[in-house]
Amino acid sequence: MQLMPLPNRMLTCGQMKLELSKPHVMGILNVTPDSFSDGGKHNAKDQAIAYALQMIADGASVIDVGGESTRPGASVVEVDEEIRRVVPVVEELAKHDVIISIDTSQPEVIKAAVQAGAHIWNDVRALTRPHALATAAELNIPVIIMHMRGEPTTMNNLAQYDDVTSEVIAELQQRITDSLNAGIQPENIMIDPGFGFAKNAQQNLKLLNEFYKLNDMGYPILSALSRKRFIGEALGGADAGQRAVGSVAAHLMSIQQGACMVRAHDVKAMSDAIKVWNAMQNQGL
């Protein structure tokens, strides 16, 4: 594992800008009944807003709102239902000083969310849905392109690699090329290697150990491994609620290798860990 400096870049999010030379926490807000770790806890609007405000107070720079679970076997959510779940929360969060990301693959959902005040498109399907590339170019907002093979219902059968890190990089690079060709501006692109998506435990660990290689692509990197199954397996079978410390440790490993943002359930713990990491950097250690 190599230690890497974070990129000196600015992400423009509407009227706000996010400086990426220091790591940020993206707080997870699932307004779903069936997400793997917190499904049903925040799917009422008042609960969702209260939880989001707490994450902001705990140190989140970005709130990532998702209206569809992408866990294996999750139910398909119709576009109208996803909009119904997401947009009222975005409208309320837009009244606060926070950057809002939308975890969706549907162009119709991101359009409605941006109109309501959202700033970033976080797409686990890497803009592969019909009209997604054109929509991202038209909206001219930051997009997070994540690596996955297949769909959440099929991805576990596609976790076959000769070299997981190099193949993830190559497949991400193809999606970036497609994005640029569609008119998406390079300064709007972030990448996510997709921990837990079409990757088994050993592949996830290898990818984490070689995370620094993603820097060669030249784009800011999001690390999103909070409470993932491979963290539980590394902890001897811990369930999702017992993976906070393991998640923080793994996220710090990715930050040390160049991640400028981590997507976390446990925002306070992650923010505190980053404060210690920043203090260490400031001392020149």
Short mmCIF file of N, CA and C in Angstrom, two decimals, residues 115-182:
data_model
loop_
_atom_site.label_atom_id
_atom_site.label_comp_id
_atom_site.label_asym_id
_atom_site.label_seq_id
_atom_site.Cartn_x
_atom_site.Cartn_y
_atom_site.Cartn_z
N GLN A 115 -33.65 19.81 -10.20
CA GLN A 115 -34.62 20.90 -10.18
C GLN A 115 -35.02 21.26 -8.75
N ALA A 116 -35.02 20.26 -7.88
CA ALA A 116 -35.36 20.48 -6.47
C ALA A 116 -34.20 21.01 -5.64
N GLY A 117 -32.97 20.98 -6.21
CA GLY A 117 -31.83 21.54 -5.49
C GLY A 117 -30.63 20.64 -5.32
N ALA A 118 -30.61 19.45 -5.93
CA ALA A 118 -29.47 18.54 -5.81
C ALA A 118 -28.31 18.99 -6.67
N HIS A 119 -27.10 18.47 -6.36
CA HIS A 119 -25.88 18.95 -7.01
C HIS A 119 -25.08 17.88 -7.73
N ILE A 120 -25.10 16.64 -7.24
CA ILE A 120 -24.20 15.59 -7.74
C ILE A 120 -25.02 14.36 -8.12
N TRP A 121 -24.62 13.71 -9.22
CA TRP A 121 -25.26 12.45 -9.64
C TRP A 121 -24.30 11.31 -9.28
N ASN A 122 -24.70 10.46 -8.36
CA ASN A 122 -23.92 9.30 -7.94
C ASN A 122 -24.59 8.06 -8.52
N ASP A 123 -23.98 7.48 -9.56
CA ASP A 123 -24.64 6.41 -10.33
C ASP A 123 -23.85 5.11 -10.25
N VAL A 124 -24.40 4.13 -9.54
CA VAL A 124 -23.73 2.84 -9.42
C VAL A 124 -23.66 2.11 -10.75
N ARG A 125 -24.50 2.49 -11.70
CA ARG A 125 -24.51 1.85 -13.03
C ARG A 125 -23.69 2.63 -14.05
N ALA A 126 -22.96 3.64 -13.59
CA ALA A 126 -22.00 4.36 -14.43
C ALA A 126 -22.61 4.94 -15.69
N LEU A 127 -23.81 5.51 -15.56
CA LEU A 127 -24.47 6.19 -16.68
C LEU A 127 -24.72 5.27 -17.87
N THR A 128 -25.13 4.04 -17.58
CA THR A 128 -25.41 3.09 -18.66
C THR A 128 -26.89 2.99 -19.01
N ARG A 129 -27.78 3.55 -18.20
CA ARG A 129 -29.19 3.52 -18.53
C ARG A 129 -29.45 4.40 -19.77
N PRO A 130 -30.50 4.09 -20.55
CA PRO A 130 -30.80 4.90 -21.73
C PRO A 130 -30.90 6.38 -21.38
N HIS A 131 -30.24 7.20 -22.19
CA HIS A 131 -30.25 8.66 -22.08
C HIS A 131 -29.47 9.20 -20.87
N ALA A 132 -28.81 8.33 -20.11
CA ALA A 132 -28.09 8.80 -18.92
C ALA A 132 -26.91 9.70 -19.30
N LEU A 133 -26.11 9.29 -20.26
CA LEU A 133 -24.96 10.10 -20.65
C LEU A 133 -25.40 11.48 -21.15
N ALA A 134 -26.41 11.49 -22.00
CA ALA A 134 -26.89 12.77 -22.54
C ALA A 134 -27.45 13.65 -21.43
N THR A 135 -28.13 13.04 -20.48
CA THR A 135 -28.70 13.80 -19.37
C THR A 135 -27.61 14.41 -18.51
N ALA A 136 -26.56 13.64 -18.22
CA ALA A 136 -25.46 14.16 -17.42
C ALA A 136 -24.76 15.32 -18.11
N ALA A 137 -24.57 15.20 -19.42
CA ALA A 137 -23.95 16.28 -20.17
C ALA A 137 -24.83 17.52 -20.17
N GLU A 138 -26.12 17.31 -20.33
CA GLU A 138 -27.07 18.44 -20.36
C GLU A 138 -27.14 19.16 -19.01
N LEU A 139 -27.17 18.39 -17.93
CA LEU A 139 -27.28 19.00 -16.60
C LEU A 139 -25.98 19.70 -16.19
N ASN A 140 -24.85 19.22 -16.71
CA ASN A 140 -23.54 19.81 -16.44
C ASN A 140 -23.26 19.87 -14.94
N ILE A 141 -23.47 18.73 -14.27
CA ILE A 141 -23.21 18.62 -12.84
C ILE A 141 -22.15 17.55 -12.61
N PRO A 142 -21.51 17.53 -11.44
CA PRO A 142 -20.58 16.45 -11.14
C PRO A 142 -21.27 15.08 -11.17
N VAL A 143 -20.57 14.10 -11.71
CA VAL A 143 -21.09 12.73 -11.75
C VAL A 143 -20.05 11.79 -11.15
N ILE A 144 -20.54 10.82 -10.39
CA ILE A 144 -19.67 9.80 -9.82
C ILE A 144 -19.92 8.52 -10.60
N ILE A 145 -18.89 8.05 -11.28
CA ILE A 145 -18.98 6.88 -12.13
C ILE A 145 -18.41 5.69 -11.37
N MET A 146 -19.26 4.73 -11.07
CA MET A 146 -18.85 3.58 -10.26
C MET A 146 -18.68 2.34 -11.10
N HIS A 147 -17.75 1.50 -10.71
CA HIS A 147 -17.55 0.23 -11.40
C HIS A 147 -18.51 -0.83 -10.89
N MET A 148 -19.20 -1.46 -11.80
CA MET A 148 -20.02 -2.63 -11.50
C MET A 148 -20.15 -3.43 -12.78
N ARG A 149 -20.34 -4.71 -12.64
CA ARG A 149 -20.68 -5.56 -13.77
C ARG A 149 -22.11 -6.06 -13.59
N GLY A 150 -22.89 -6.02 -14.68
CA GLY A 150 -24.26 -6.51 -14.62
C GLY A 150 -25.15 -5.59 -13.81
N GLU A 151 -26.10 -6.20 -13.12
CA GLU A 151 -27.05 -5.51 -12.26
C GLU A 151 -26.89 -6.08 -10.85
N PRO A 152 -27.44 -5.40 -9.83
CA PRO A 152 -27.35 -5.97 -8.48
C PRO A 152 -27.87 -7.40 -8.37
N THR A 153 -28.82 -7.76 -9.23
CA THR A 153 -29.37 -9.12 -9.19
C THR A 153 -28.44 -10.15 -9.82
N THR A 154 -27.48 -9.70 -10.65
CA THR A 154 -26.60 -10.63 -11.37
C THR A 154 -25.12 -10.44 -11.05
N MET A 155 -24.78 -9.37 -10.35
CA MET A 155 -23.37 -9.00 -10.23
C MET A 155 -22.51 -10.04 -9.53
N ASN A 156 -23.07 -10.76 -8.57
CA ASN A 156 -22.27 -11.74 -7.84
C ASN A 156 -21.78 -12.87 -8.73
N ASN A 157 -22.47 -13.11 -9.83
CA ASN A 157 -22.06 -14.15 -10.77
C ASN A 157 -20.98 -13.66 -11.73
N LEU A 158 -20.67 -12.38 -11.68
CA LEU A 158 -19.73 -11.78 -12.63
C LEU A 158 -18.42 -11.37 -11.96
N ALA A 159 -18.19 -11.85 -10.75
CA ALA A 159 -16.98 -11.50 -10.00
C ALA A 159 -15.84 -12.42 -10.41
N GLN A 160 -15.46 -12.35 -11.67
CA GLN A 160 -14.40 -13.20 -12.22
C GLN A 160 -13.35 -12.30 -12.86
N TYR A 161 -12.16 -12.28 -12.28
CA TYR A 161 -11.09 -11.40 -12.74
C TYR A 161 -9.77 -12.17 -12.75
N ASP A 162 -8.91 -11.80 -13.70
CA ASP A 162 -7.52 -12.25 -13.63
C ASP A 162 -6.73 -11.31 -12.72
N ASP A 163 -7.01 -10.01 -12.83
CA ASP A 163 -6.39 -9.00 -11.98
C ASP A 163 -7.46 -7.96 -11.72
N VAL A 164 -8.07 -8.00 -10.53
CA VAL A 164 -9.25 -7.18 -10.28
C VAL A 164 -8.95 -5.69 -10.42
N THR A 165 -7.81 -5.23 -9.91
CA THR A 165 -7.53 -3.80 -9.93
C THR A 165 -7.35 -3.29 -11.34
N SER A 166 -6.55 -3.98 -12.14
CA SER A 166 -6.31 -3.50 -13.51
C SER A 166 -7.57 -3.59 -14.35
N GLU A 167 -8.41 -4.60 -14.11
CA GLU A 167 -9.64 -4.72 -14.89
C GLU A 167 -10.67 -3.68 -14.47
N VAL A 168 -10.74 -3.37 -13.18
CA VAL A 168 -11.63 -2.29 -12.73
C VAL A 168 -11.20 -0.97 -13.37
N ILE A 169 -9.91 -0.70 -13.37
CA ILE A 169 -9.41 0.54 -13.97
C ILE A 169 -9.74 0.59 -15.46
N ALA A 170 -9.51 -0.50 -16.17
CA ALA A 170 -9.79 -0.52 -17.61
C ALA A 170 -11.27 -0.31 -17.90
N GLU A 171 -12.13 -0.94 -17.11
CA GLU A 171 -13.56 -0.81 -17.35
C GLU A 171 -14.08 0.57 -16.96
N LEU A 172 -13.52 1.14 -15.89
CA LEU A 172 -13.86 2.52 -15.54
C LEU A 172 -13.39 3.49 -16.64
N GLN A 173 -12.19 3.23 -17.16
CA GLN A 173 -11.67 4.12 -18.21
C GLN A 173 -12.57 4.12 -19.44
N GLN A 174 -13.14 2.97 -19.76
CA GLN A 174 -14.05 2.92 -20.91
C GLN A 174 -15.29 3.76 -20.65
N ARG A 175 -15.81 3.73 -19.43
CA ARG A 175 -16.99 4.54 -19.12
C ARG A 175 -16.64 6.04 -19.12
N ILE A 176 -15.44 6.36 -18.70
CA ILE A 176 -15.01 7.76 -18.76
C ILE A 176 -14.90 8.22 -20.21
N THR A 177 -14.32 7.38 -21.05
CA THR A 177 -14.22 7.72 -22.47
C THR A 177 -15.60 7.96 -23.06
N ASP A 178 -16.53 7.07 -22.75
CA ASP A 178 -17.91 7.24 -23.23
C ASP A 178 -18.52 8.54 -22.71
N SER A 179 -18.22 8.86 -21.46
CA SER A 179 -18.75 10.08 -20.86
C SER A 179 -18.21 11.33 -21.54
N LEU A 180 -16.90 11.34 -21.77
CA LEU A 180 -16.29 12.49 -22.44
C LEU A 180 -16.82 12.64 -23.86
N ASN A 181 -16.97 11.52 -24.55
CA ASN A 181 -17.50 11.56 -25.91
C ASN A 181 -18.93 12.08 -25.96
N ALA A 182 -19.67 11.89 -24.85
CA ALA A 182 -21.05 12.35 -24.79
C ALA A 182 -21.14 13.83 -24.41
#
